[in-house]
Amino acid sequence: SCSAMDHQPKFFENLSGAGKAIAVLTSGGDAQGMNAAVRAVVRMGIYVNAKVYFIYEGYQGMVDGGDNIVEVSWESVSSILQVGGTVIGSARCKPFRTREGRLQAAFNLVQRGITNLCVIGGDGSLTGANLFRGEWSGLLEELAQKGKIDAEAVKKYAYLNIVGMVGSIDNDFCGTDMTIGTDSALHRIIEVVDAIMTTAQSHQRTFVLEVMGRHCGYLALVSALACGADWVFIPEYPPEEGWEDSMCVKLSENRARKKRLNIIIVAEGAIDCHNKPITSEKVKDLVVQRLGFDTRVTILGHVQRGGTPSAFDRILASRMGVEAVLALLEATPDTPACVVSLSGNQAVRLPLMECVQMTQEVQKAMDEGRFLEAVRLRGRSFENNLNTYKLLSHKKPDAELPKTNFNVAVLNVGAPAAGMNAAVRAAVRVGITEGHKIFAVIDGFEGFARGKIKEISWGDVGGWTGQGGSILGTKRTLPAKYLEKIADQMRTNNINALMVIGGFEAYLGLLELSAAREKYDEFCVPMVMVPATVSNNVPGSDFSIGADTALNTITDTCDRIKQSASGTKRRVFIIETMGGYCGYLANMGALAAGADAAYIFEEQFDIRELQANVEHLTEKMKTSIQRGLVLRNENCNENYTTDFIYQLYSEEGKGVFDCRKNVLGHMQQGGAPSPFDRNFGTKISAKAMQWISKKLKETYRKGKVFANTDDSVCLLGMRRRNLVFQPVAELKSETDFVHRIPKEQWWLKLRPLMKILAKYKTSYDVSDSGQLEHVAMLPKEAETGAI
């Protein structure tokens, strides 16, 4: 029966690349993370027994042939994961635009038996590839007529398969939530903004920052959201007539509120509603003439393309590279050329031309002044960013705010996580906009019991997005032993709703408070939790605020350690990461840093496995890559401690390699939040506060709020592609309370990826991949997990 077949899991070991040749090229502007994609394509290709070729200098190299197209080995892509740009080069290529050039390119490929192309680049590069594919059989026939190839070759190499990956810092490609390089570019911008803020603060200056994005305002918009900029100019959403006045009013109001600096972000392609450019110089002159503020312009330029790729880009590119090879193995003459991309947290394949057409639609809409349409076509992630920015950056005059007479308390619970402050800021500002009074609780449930609670205003949270740790103060204490006192405080301050931002303790805390509802009416109010912990161990959410920042810290440290190991040769480092019993940081850190192994609690291991890892490293030392990196989650095994593993490796590796160990410790909880955590924290928290408003309206009866159903105590999490509110009572069955982790974790599916890229034989379930989807125009209501 056919239907039974459909539900059989599909394993990639059953897909063979034997007899196939795959070539990989990078084209168009460079982007951080391209190398990680190249590495994944090469290793996955070799892994499935295909031949893999580099094409140097993009399409130019394909046309020139010769030693621009070379077969590569496993070691060819060693040590490139942490390098920005593209090591195989990229060039703008005139000849490939002519049929003559493409004929030469086809000849060069056929000579090497290459009929599978993996193109990493922007929409121009991908469109070119698709045209080439359409012409392929015609080109081969022409080559045969000219006597350059024989009839046999025309038959044998009749079809060209193409898979694209989008590498572009602008994130301007429709159908993919994040393009490779975007997150790293945001890292560069935010580093600069953070640095500029301190000098602007000292001198009471206004800074105008110009960021890249000729046709797409994504970088400008998200960096404005991530640093709380005063004003942002983007091509998709030009300011209304008379914007000069409203901007100057806003800047002077901010100064009057004791704000010592203003940041204005301008995308290089910014325009006004008549399609006239708005330049950073024009904005500066305006501020100086109208307000006389001391104003400086900083143009970021190519800095944004540079530097090492972020952890997010390395993981994204590695996932996409492996996915691209799977797509090539499964391609047939009838499947359209596809792009592999990420939707929410889900790898998808989309028809290349659909994406390109939609991307061109956006440009057309902007050219014709249909700006609302342009924003909609950019996708829900872009639209969410814009709406959240509008919500948080401009305070309405008090007279215009609704008055609900509801009081909402916000608190941090658990260990500090970067991005908590961004979440508090968003909650406070959205709450005020919705007409509530917001109360800040200092030091978690313990502070709550002691009455450490005060009203907090719009201005109080200014500048909080870029601050690490928890400004409100946070404690791990659970509420159970203070129920009486917390109930008193809720009554005294007339608190009608609770928003808790924190980790596993926050989840336990809400379970305790909802259990106490029978005894205390004070707890019969809407409560919501926003997950924030570096460990990413909260049930009900794929991501938690703070995990991305911690991952970047781990990755940066591993890069440095790998460098020191390369210098000394034949050295293996054993690195201990945080996470409690949750292996997320160890596993994803290993993927992002290119580690050889990661020991985690979720995947039991024994002495045989340790032995196999040592032998694997001994083999590796015989190649040109003479270093090893092993990550170990702090609680992965109570007997196989970091010291034990270090001693075992030292003994077994005697004469072949020596060992060093490193415990990363609390630096994983500190540091300025990454762009992802600022953005995720801001958006998820704004959404949580809107939910509170909705619940308050629903549960307000006869002059008081009374909520005692399960659906009034929720956790807001990201699940695959969507942000969802889940009653904490329903999450109990999904939780392993002893080890404080969810029973099922999505990232375990990526574990084989790390092993494949480190050359271990493994089983990999690829049932999820391979469904070709279509670029949907999404309905307005669809809220997304797209960050």
PDB file of C-alpha atoms in Angstrom, residues 24-27 29-44 52 54-57 72-90 118-121 165-168 180-181 184 305-310 313-322 562 591-592 594 757:
ATOM      1  CA  VAL A  24      29.938  24.765  -5.500  1.00  0.00           C
ATOM      2  CA  LEU A  25      30.406  28.465  -6.259  1.00  0.00           C
ATOM      3  CA  THR A  26      29.869  31.769  -4.470  1.00  0.00           C
ATOM      4  CA  SER A  27      28.695  34.720  -6.501  1.00  0.00           C
ATOM      5  CA  GLY A  29      28.495  40.367  -2.970  1.00  0.00           C
ATOM      6  CA  ASP A  30      30.213  38.358  -0.240  1.00  0.00           C
ATOM      7  CA  ALA A  31      28.503  37.575   3.057  1.00  0.00           C
ATOM      8  CA  GLN A  32      29.716  36.120   6.355  1.00  0.00           C
ATOM      9  CA  GLY A  33      28.779  32.459   6.624  1.00  0.00           C
ATOM     10  CA  MET A  34      29.340  31.646   2.932  1.00  0.00           C
ATOM     11  CA  ASN A  35      32.387  29.614   3.967  1.00  0.00           C
ATOM     12  CA  ALA A  36      30.360  27.609   6.464  1.00  0.00           C
ATOM     13  CA  ALA A  37      27.944  26.795   3.622  1.00  0.00           C
ATOM     14  CA  VAL A  38      30.806  25.828   1.289  1.00  0.00           C
ATOM     15  CA  ARG A  39      32.265  23.595   4.004  1.00  0.00           C
ATOM     16  CA  ALA A  40      28.947  21.852   4.614  1.00  0.00           C
ATOM     17  CA  VAL A  41      28.338  21.241   0.895  1.00  0.00           C
ATOM     18  CA  VAL A  42      31.834  19.818   0.396  1.00  0.00           C
ATOM     19  CA  ARG A  43      31.751  17.531   3.433  1.00  0.00           C
ATOM     20  CA  MET A  44      28.197  16.332   2.912  1.00  0.00           C
ATOM     21  CA  VAL A  52      32.907  17.728  -5.171  1.00  0.00           C
ATOM     22  CA  PHE A  54      35.232  24.227  -6.129  1.00  0.00           C
ATOM     23  CA  ILE A  55      34.585  26.842  -8.787  1.00  0.00           C
ATOM     24  CA  TYR A  56      36.821  29.793  -7.911  1.00  0.00           C
ATOM     25  CA  GLU A  57      35.764  33.428  -8.579  1.00  0.00           C
ATOM     26  CA  VAL A  72      38.437  19.097  -3.403  1.00  0.00           C
ATOM     27  CA  SER A  73      38.970  16.847  -0.401  1.00  0.00           C
ATOM     28  CA  TRP A  74      37.634  16.780   3.166  1.00  0.00           C
ATOM     29  CA  GLU A  75      40.653  18.753   4.440  1.00  0.00           C
ATOM     30  CA  SER A  76      40.249  21.478   1.778  1.00  0.00           C
ATOM     31  CA  VAL A  77      37.534  23.107   3.882  1.00  0.00           C
ATOM     32  CA  SER A  78      39.199  22.791   7.255  1.00  0.00           C
ATOM     33  CA  SER A  79      39.543  26.015   9.299  1.00  0.00           C
ATOM     34  CA  ILE A  80      37.255  28.105   7.090  1.00  0.00           C
ATOM     35  CA  LEU A  81      34.156  27.916   9.299  1.00  0.00           C
ATOM     36  CA  GLN A  82      35.237  30.934  11.350  1.00  0.00           C
ATOM     37  CA  VAL A  83      36.410  33.036   8.387  1.00  0.00           C
ATOM     38  CA  GLY A  84      34.199  35.817   7.016  1.00  0.00           C
ATOM     39  CA  GLY A  85      33.620  36.416   3.297  1.00  0.00           C
ATOM     40  CA  THR A  86      34.242  33.566   0.849  1.00  0.00           C
ATOM     41  CA  VAL A  87      37.539  31.728   0.468  1.00  0.00           C
ATOM     42  CA  ILE A  88      36.720  30.575  -3.064  1.00  0.00           C
ATOM     43  CA  GLY A  89      36.234  34.147  -4.218  1.00  0.00           C
ATOM     44  CA  SER A  90      33.379  35.894  -5.932  1.00  0.00           C
ATOM     45  CA  CYS A 118      25.210  24.585  -5.745  1.00  0.00           C
ATOM     46  CA  VAL A 119      25.111  28.366  -6.060  1.00  0.00           C
ATOM     47  CA  ILE A 120      25.549  30.573  -2.993  1.00  0.00           C
ATOM     48  CA  GLY A 121      24.705  34.208  -3.751  1.00  0.00           C
ATOM     49  CA  MET A 165      21.412  29.201  -1.038  1.00  0.00           C
ATOM     50  CA  VAL A 166      20.915  32.880  -0.413  1.00  0.00           C
ATOM     51  CA  GLY A 167      24.032  34.618   0.850  1.00  0.00           C
ATOM     52  CA  SER A 168      23.293  38.318   1.226  1.00  0.00           C
ATOM     53  CA  ILE A 180      23.231  33.877   5.236  1.00  0.00           C
ATOM     54  CA  GLY A 181      25.197  36.880   6.509  1.00  0.00           C
ATOM     55  CA  SER A 184      26.576  38.802  11.239  1.00  0.00           C
ATOM     56  CA  ARG A 305      30.268  42.658   5.281  1.00  0.00           C
ATOM     57  CA  GLY A 306      33.379  41.900   7.293  1.00  0.00           C
ATOM     58  CA  GLY A 307      34.376  40.077  10.414  1.00  0.00           C
ATOM     59  CA  THR A 308      33.787  36.552  11.586  1.00  0.00           C
ATOM     60  CA  PRO A 309      30.339  34.992  11.039  1.00  0.00           C
ATOM     61  CA  SER A 310      28.032  34.862  14.069  1.00  0.00           C
ATOM     62  CA  ASP A 313      25.025  32.327  10.516  1.00  0.00           C
ATOM     63  CA  ARG A 314      27.364  29.348  10.946  1.00  0.00           C
ATOM     64  CA  ILE A 315      24.537  27.083  12.079  1.00  0.00           C
ATOM     65  CA  LEU A 316      22.172  28.421   9.400  1.00  0.00           C
ATOM     66  CA  ALA A 317      24.779  27.964   6.653  1.00  0.00           C
ATOM     67  CA  SER A 318      25.756  24.483   7.874  1.00  0.00           C
ATOM     68  CA  ARG A 319      22.110  23.373   7.959  1.00  0.00           C
ATOM     69  CA  MET A 320      21.447  24.853   4.523  1.00  0.00           C
ATOM     70  CA  GLY A 321      24.616  23.336   3.003  1.00  0.00           C
ATOM     71  CA  VAL A 322      23.640  19.836   4.090  1.00  0.00           C
ATOM     72  CA  LYS A 562      41.332  26.468  17.983  1.00  0.00           C
ATOM     73  CA  LEU A 591      28.183  22.746  15.355  1.00  0.00           C
ATOM     74  CA  ALA A 592      29.095  26.448  15.195  1.00  0.00           C
ATOM     75  CA  GLY A 594      33.379  22.873  14.112  1.00  0.00           C
ATOM     76  CA  LEU A 757      30.655  17.452   9.434  1.00  0.00           C
TER      77      LEU A 757
END
